[in-house]
XYZ file of C-alpha atoms in Angstrom:
319
model
C 0.419 -20.415 11.997
C 3.321 -20.744 9.628
C 2.741 -19.652 5.923
C 5.133 -19.510 3.015
C 6.981 -16.297 2.099
C 5.914 -14.082 -0.648
C 8.326 -14.545 -3.396
C 8.165 -10.759 -4.136
C 8.786 -11.378 -7.770
C 8.840 -8.226 -9.877
C 8.025 -8.981 -13.550
C 9.433 -6.650 -16.002
C 7.206 -4.727 -18.482
C 8.108 -5.336 -22.106
C 7.546 -1.675 -22.667
C 9.706 -0.198 -19.960
C 12.467 -0.686 -17.270
C 10.755 0.122 -14.004
C 12.949 1.695 -11.295
C 14.596 -1.136 -9.247
C 14.952 -0.196 -5.517
C 18.278 -0.743 -3.669
C 18.765 -4.382 -2.767
C 20.116 -3.831 0.682
C 16.949 -5.165 2.051
C 16.084 -8.736 1.102
C 12.927 -9.284 -0.975
C 11.967 -12.149 1.412
C 12.602 -12.462 5.160
C 11.985 -14.385 8.262
C 10.462 -11.661 10.592
C 7.852 -12.947 12.967
C 8.864 -15.021 15.866
C 11.403 -17.113 14.049
C 8.752 -18.439 11.554
C 8.459 -17.861 7.888
C 5.662 -15.276 7.589
C 4.519 -12.683 4.932
C 6.834 -9.734 4.752
C 5.143 -6.599 6.006
C 4.411 -3.607 3.756
C 4.119 0.025 4.720
C 2.875 2.210 1.929
C 2.050 5.856 1.660
C -0.667 7.575 -0.371
C -0.054 11.274 -0.928
C -3.337 11.777 -2.721
C -3.655 15.329 -4.096
C -0.729 16.567 -1.931
C 1.510 18.483 -1.351
C 0.647 21.774 -3.256
C 4.065 22.210 -4.760
C 7.049 20.374 -6.081
C 9.154 22.352 -3.727
C 7.309 20.935 -0.773
C 7.409 17.446 -2.291
C 11.122 17.717 -2.673
C 11.706 18.659 0.936
C 9.534 15.804 2.227
C 11.307 13.465 -0.159
C 14.743 14.445 0.903
C 13.885 14.033 4.606
C 12.225 10.585 3.924
C 15.152 9.344 1.965
C 17.628 10.315 4.675
C 15.557 8.617 7.328
C 15.123 5.488 5.232
C 18.842 5.236 4.600
C 19.511 5.438 8.265
C 16.842 2.701 8.905
C 18.361 0.370 6.156
C 21.971 0.972 7.385
C 20.932 0.232 10.969
C 20.969 -3.581 10.075
C 17.369 -4.148 11.387
C 14.621 -6.031 9.539
C 12.450 -3.393 7.980
C 9.184 -3.797 5.940
C 8.819 -3.254 2.198
C 7.994 0.435 1.750
C 5.960 1.629 -1.229
C 5.081 5.408 -1.969
C 2.281 6.629 -4.169
C 2.866 10.301 -4.982
C 0.763 12.504 -7.378
C 1.704 11.805 -11.065
C 3.782 15.109 -11.493
C 5.993 14.153 -8.507
C 6.810 10.507 -9.686
C 10.125 11.477 -11.375
C 11.126 13.663 -8.481
C 10.350 10.821 -5.858
C 12.180 8.298 -8.126
C 15.170 10.575 -8.202
C 15.407 11.507 -4.553
C 14.668 7.851 -3.262
C 17.322 6.435 -5.415
C 19.707 4.134 -3.336
C 16.913 3.293 -0.877
C 14.562 0.282 -0.904
C 11.511 2.537 -1.325
C 9.415 1.519 -4.432
C 7.244 4.021 -6.267
C 3.640 3.576 -7.477
C 0.876 5.291 -9.288
C -2.251 6.261 -7.471
C -4.518 5.164 -10.336
C -4.505 4.583 -14.094
C -6.457 5.069 -17.097
C -8.821 2.431 -18.584
C -6.985 3.045 -21.870
C -3.529 2.277 -23.101
C -3.329 5.347 -25.335
C -5.286 7.752 -27.616
C -7.444 10.942 -27.366
C -8.103 10.811 -23.625
C -7.265 14.174 -22.312
C -5.929 14.125 -18.683
C -5.672 10.336 -18.406
C -2.349 8.519 -17.556
C -1.715 4.949 -18.807
C -0.113 1.976 -17.178
C 2.770 1.877 -19.690
C 3.441 5.659 -18.946
C 3.653 4.874 -15.198
C 5.987 1.909 -15.971
C 8.172 4.183 -18.044
C 8.597 6.628 -15.251
C 9.913 3.948 -12.970
C 6.804 2.780 -11.050
C 6.647 -0.654 -9.878
C 3.232 -0.406 -8.258
C -0.333 0.491 -9.070
C -2.894 1.563 -6.635
C -6.643 0.674 -7.703
C -9.978 0.888 -6.259
C -9.472 3.585 -3.629
C -12.872 4.555 -1.974
C -12.371 8.044 -3.293
C -12.192 6.753 -6.788
C -15.206 4.695 -6.138
C -17.421 7.433 -4.483
C -16.100 10.645 -6.076
C -15.579 9.341 -9.625
C -18.132 6.607 -9.607
C -15.647 3.942 -10.275
C -17.315 0.519 -10.635
C -16.141 -2.976 -9.618
C -15.836 -3.769 -13.417
C -13.465 -0.833 -13.978
C -11.363 -1.848 -10.936
C -11.006 -5.292 -12.399
C -10.097 -3.843 -15.724
C -7.311 -1.770 -14.108
C -6.135 -4.847 -12.150
C -5.481 -6.604 -15.451
C -3.998 -3.602 -17.106
C -1.511 -3.108 -14.113
C -0.520 -6.820 -14.172
C -0.002 -6.996 -18.002
C 2.155 -3.914 -17.793
C 4.413 -5.675 -15.152
C 3.172 -3.627 -12.199
C 2.376 -5.057 -8.846
C -1.287 -4.102 -7.863
C -2.650 -2.980 -4.679
C -6.476 -3.360 -4.557
C -8.516 -1.217 -2.115
C -11.523 -2.508 -0.559
C -13.796 -1.249 2.326
C -17.331 -0.636 3.548
C -19.087 2.534 4.339
C -20.113 3.523 7.952
C -23.746 2.578 7.291
C -22.652 -0.799 5.863
C -20.582 -1.432 8.960
C -23.254 -0.429 11.353
C -25.528 -3.097 9.998
C -23.003 -5.773 9.910
C -22.406 -5.771 6.161
C -18.632 -5.368 6.230
C -17.761 -8.896 5.374
C -20.425 -9.187 2.622
C -19.412 -5.808 0.972
C -15.690 -6.750 1.143
C -16.350 -10.237 -0.282
C -18.076 -8.832 -3.224
C -15.381 -6.113 -3.923
C -12.610 -8.760 -3.676
C -14.278 -11.333 -5.835
C -15.156 -8.778 -8.613
C -11.686 -7.074 -8.420
C -9.998 -10.525 -8.824
C -12.204 -11.811 -11.620
C -9.921 -13.535 -14.164
C -6.885 -13.249 -12.025
C -4.946 -16.494 -11.816
C -3.298 -17.962 -8.720
C 0.091 -17.253 -10.263
C -0.689 -13.592 -10.806
C -1.767 -13.291 -7.097
C 1.985 -13.171 -6.336
C 1.747 -9.520 -7.599
C -1.459 -8.503 -5.780
C -1.775 -6.822 -2.365
C -5.137 -6.038 -0.762
C -5.707 -2.930 1.308
C -8.787 -2.927 3.549
C -9.684 0.756 4.276
C -12.954 1.192 5.967
C -14.452 4.289 4.360
C -15.685 5.696 7.599
C -12.157 5.698 9.035
C -10.445 7.532 5.966
C -9.603 11.020 6.969
C -12.258 11.148 9.659
C -10.135 10.605 12.757
C -12.227 7.604 13.532
C -10.192 4.397 14.031
C -11.162 0.962 13.442
C -9.887 -0.970 16.405
C -7.259 -3.725 15.853
C -9.431 -6.714 16.758
C -12.103 -5.498 14.305
C -9.462 -4.983 11.590
C -8.180 -8.567 12.270
C -11.736 -9.963 11.854
C -12.241 -8.294 8.583
C -8.658 -9.530 7.290
C -9.413 -13.037 8.397
C -12.649 -12.932 6.478
C -11.008 -11.460 3.329
C -8.440 -14.453 3.714
C -11.242 -16.900 3.751
C -12.551 -15.447 0.508
C -9.083 -15.856 -1.084
C -9.086 -19.488 0.028
C -12.381 -19.957 -1.619
C -11.153 -18.205 -4.802
C -7.960 -20.040 -4.980
C -8.327 -23.394 -3.142
C -5.341 -25.696 -2.447
C -2.917 -23.080 -3.934
C -1.575 -21.459 -0.839
C -2.762 -18.058 -2.098
C -4.803 -17.125 0.926
C -1.665 -17.669 3.095
C 0.712 -15.729 0.808
C -1.300 -12.784 -0.100
C -0.617 -9.645 2.133
C -3.559 -7.780 3.402
C -2.844 -4.186 4.691
C -4.958 -1.811 6.811
C -5.713 1.691 6.001
C -7.583 4.397 7.806
C -6.112 7.136 9.960
C -2.992 5.220 10.561
C -0.611 7.054 12.838
C 2.648 6.507 14.733
C 0.604 6.184 17.806
C -1.631 3.341 16.349
C 0.722 1.470 14.177
C 2.360 -0.809 16.848
C -1.123 -1.992 18.071
C -2.512 -2.672 14.569
C 0.667 -4.679 13.538
C 0.164 -7.045 16.444
C -2.707 -8.719 14.644
C -1.642 -11.896 12.817
C -3.699 -11.190 9.586
C -2.625 -7.519 9.288
C 0.457 -7.649 6.953
C 0.948 -3.739 6.813
C -0.699 -0.463 6.336
C -1.715 2.041 3.672
C -1.082 5.532 5.197
C -2.735 8.865 4.227
C -1.752 12.026 5.949
C 1.035 10.875 8.123
C 2.919 9.726 4.950
C 3.379 13.517 4.077
C 5.377 14.158 7.233
C 8.787 12.377 6.929
C 9.434 11.930 10.663
C 5.978 10.308 11.248
C 6.121 7.954 8.104
C 9.460 6.927 9.071
C 8.269 6.108 12.552
C 5.423 4.062 11.121
C 8.009 2.195 8.925
C 10.114 1.461 11.974
C 7.030 0.017 13.894
C 7.483 -2.226 16.882
C 5.442 -5.391 17.336
C 5.846 -8.304 19.901
C 5.620 -10.605 16.869
C 8.721 -9.020 15.349
C 12.291 -10.142 15.968
C 13.810 -6.698 16.091
C 14.943 -3.997 18.445
C 12.647 -1.221 19.467
C 11.924 1.633 17.057
C 14.423 4.689 17.179
C 13.363 8.130 17.415
C 13.904 9.839 14.076
C 13.955 13.704 14.244
C 13.986 15.766 11.113
C 16.601 18.368 10.798
C 14.482 20.696 8.718
C 10.979 21.714 9.339
C 8.826 23.122 6.622
C 5.017 23.805 6.110
C 3.273 21.317 3.802
C 0.324 22.663 1.815
C -3.326 21.535 2.484
C -3.894 17.806 3.377
C -7.477 17.799 2.966
C -9.249 14.527 3.181
C -6.246 12.537 4.549
C-alpha cells in the first residue's frame, strides 16, 4: 500500500529553542520499494543507565562517530532519537551536535513548575534542547502506578510545549496469553489520544512494547508484531476517519530489539521502526540497528561498524 509521507514538522516551543539536528538527512523520503511510505524511526531508551557521566560520554562519542559515518555514506537512513537520563541530556546534545540524532526526555512531570521536588517539566526539557518526549512506558505504568489519564495529560503537555510525543502501549504476558492484546492496546491508544486532534497527530508516534518482551529475552515474533500494529492502525482509522492519520502515523516495535532481530522485524509493512533498550547503550550494536537491512528498503546492505574503543558500561538492569 502507498501512504503519504509524514511531514515531520517540528513546532517550536514559545518557551525555548530546541536543539535542531543536522539537516544532512531529509525529513521526508521515499524509502520503500520506490513508493512513498512512512519514514522509519530508530529510537533508544537508556532508562537509568549508564551509571556515570564518563560512561555516557564514551558511548555518545562512539555513537556520534558511527552516525556521522552512516550519514556521510549517502545512504537513506532512518530518523534516530535518543532518550538519555535527564542528567545526560546536555552531554548528549553536545556530543551528537552535527548529526541528525534528536534528543528526547524519558518522561515529564504533570506540573509546569512549583514545589514538586524531583520533578522535571516539559519546558525544562525543551530548554535543554529536547525535541521529543517519551510517555506511558510500561515501567512508568507498573512501577510508578501511572494511569491512562496521567499519560494523556503528559501527551498534551508535551504537544503544547512543542515536543513530539512517543506514546508507549503494550499488554502483559497474562493478557497476551488470553488473547486480550488488541483490546488492551485499543484502550491505551484511545485514552492516551483523548483530545488530540488530527493535526496534532503529525507529532505523535506510537511504540508498541509487549510488557512480557521487555528485558526478558522473550521475543515477540515479527508476524505477531505486525498483527498488533495493524490492529492499532485500525483504531487510529476509527479515531480519525477520512483524515489519513492512520496511514501517516508511525508505529514502532519495542521489546528486546537486537542487531540480530532488527532486519526481520523491519520487513513487516506496519512496523515503522523500533524502540531499543539495552542495545542502545552499546554504540556498535545501536548503529547496526540504525543501519538495518530490509527487502522493502532501496539501499545497500549494512556496513559492519567496529568501535575503536572498548569500555565497560555499568549495570543495565531491566533492559
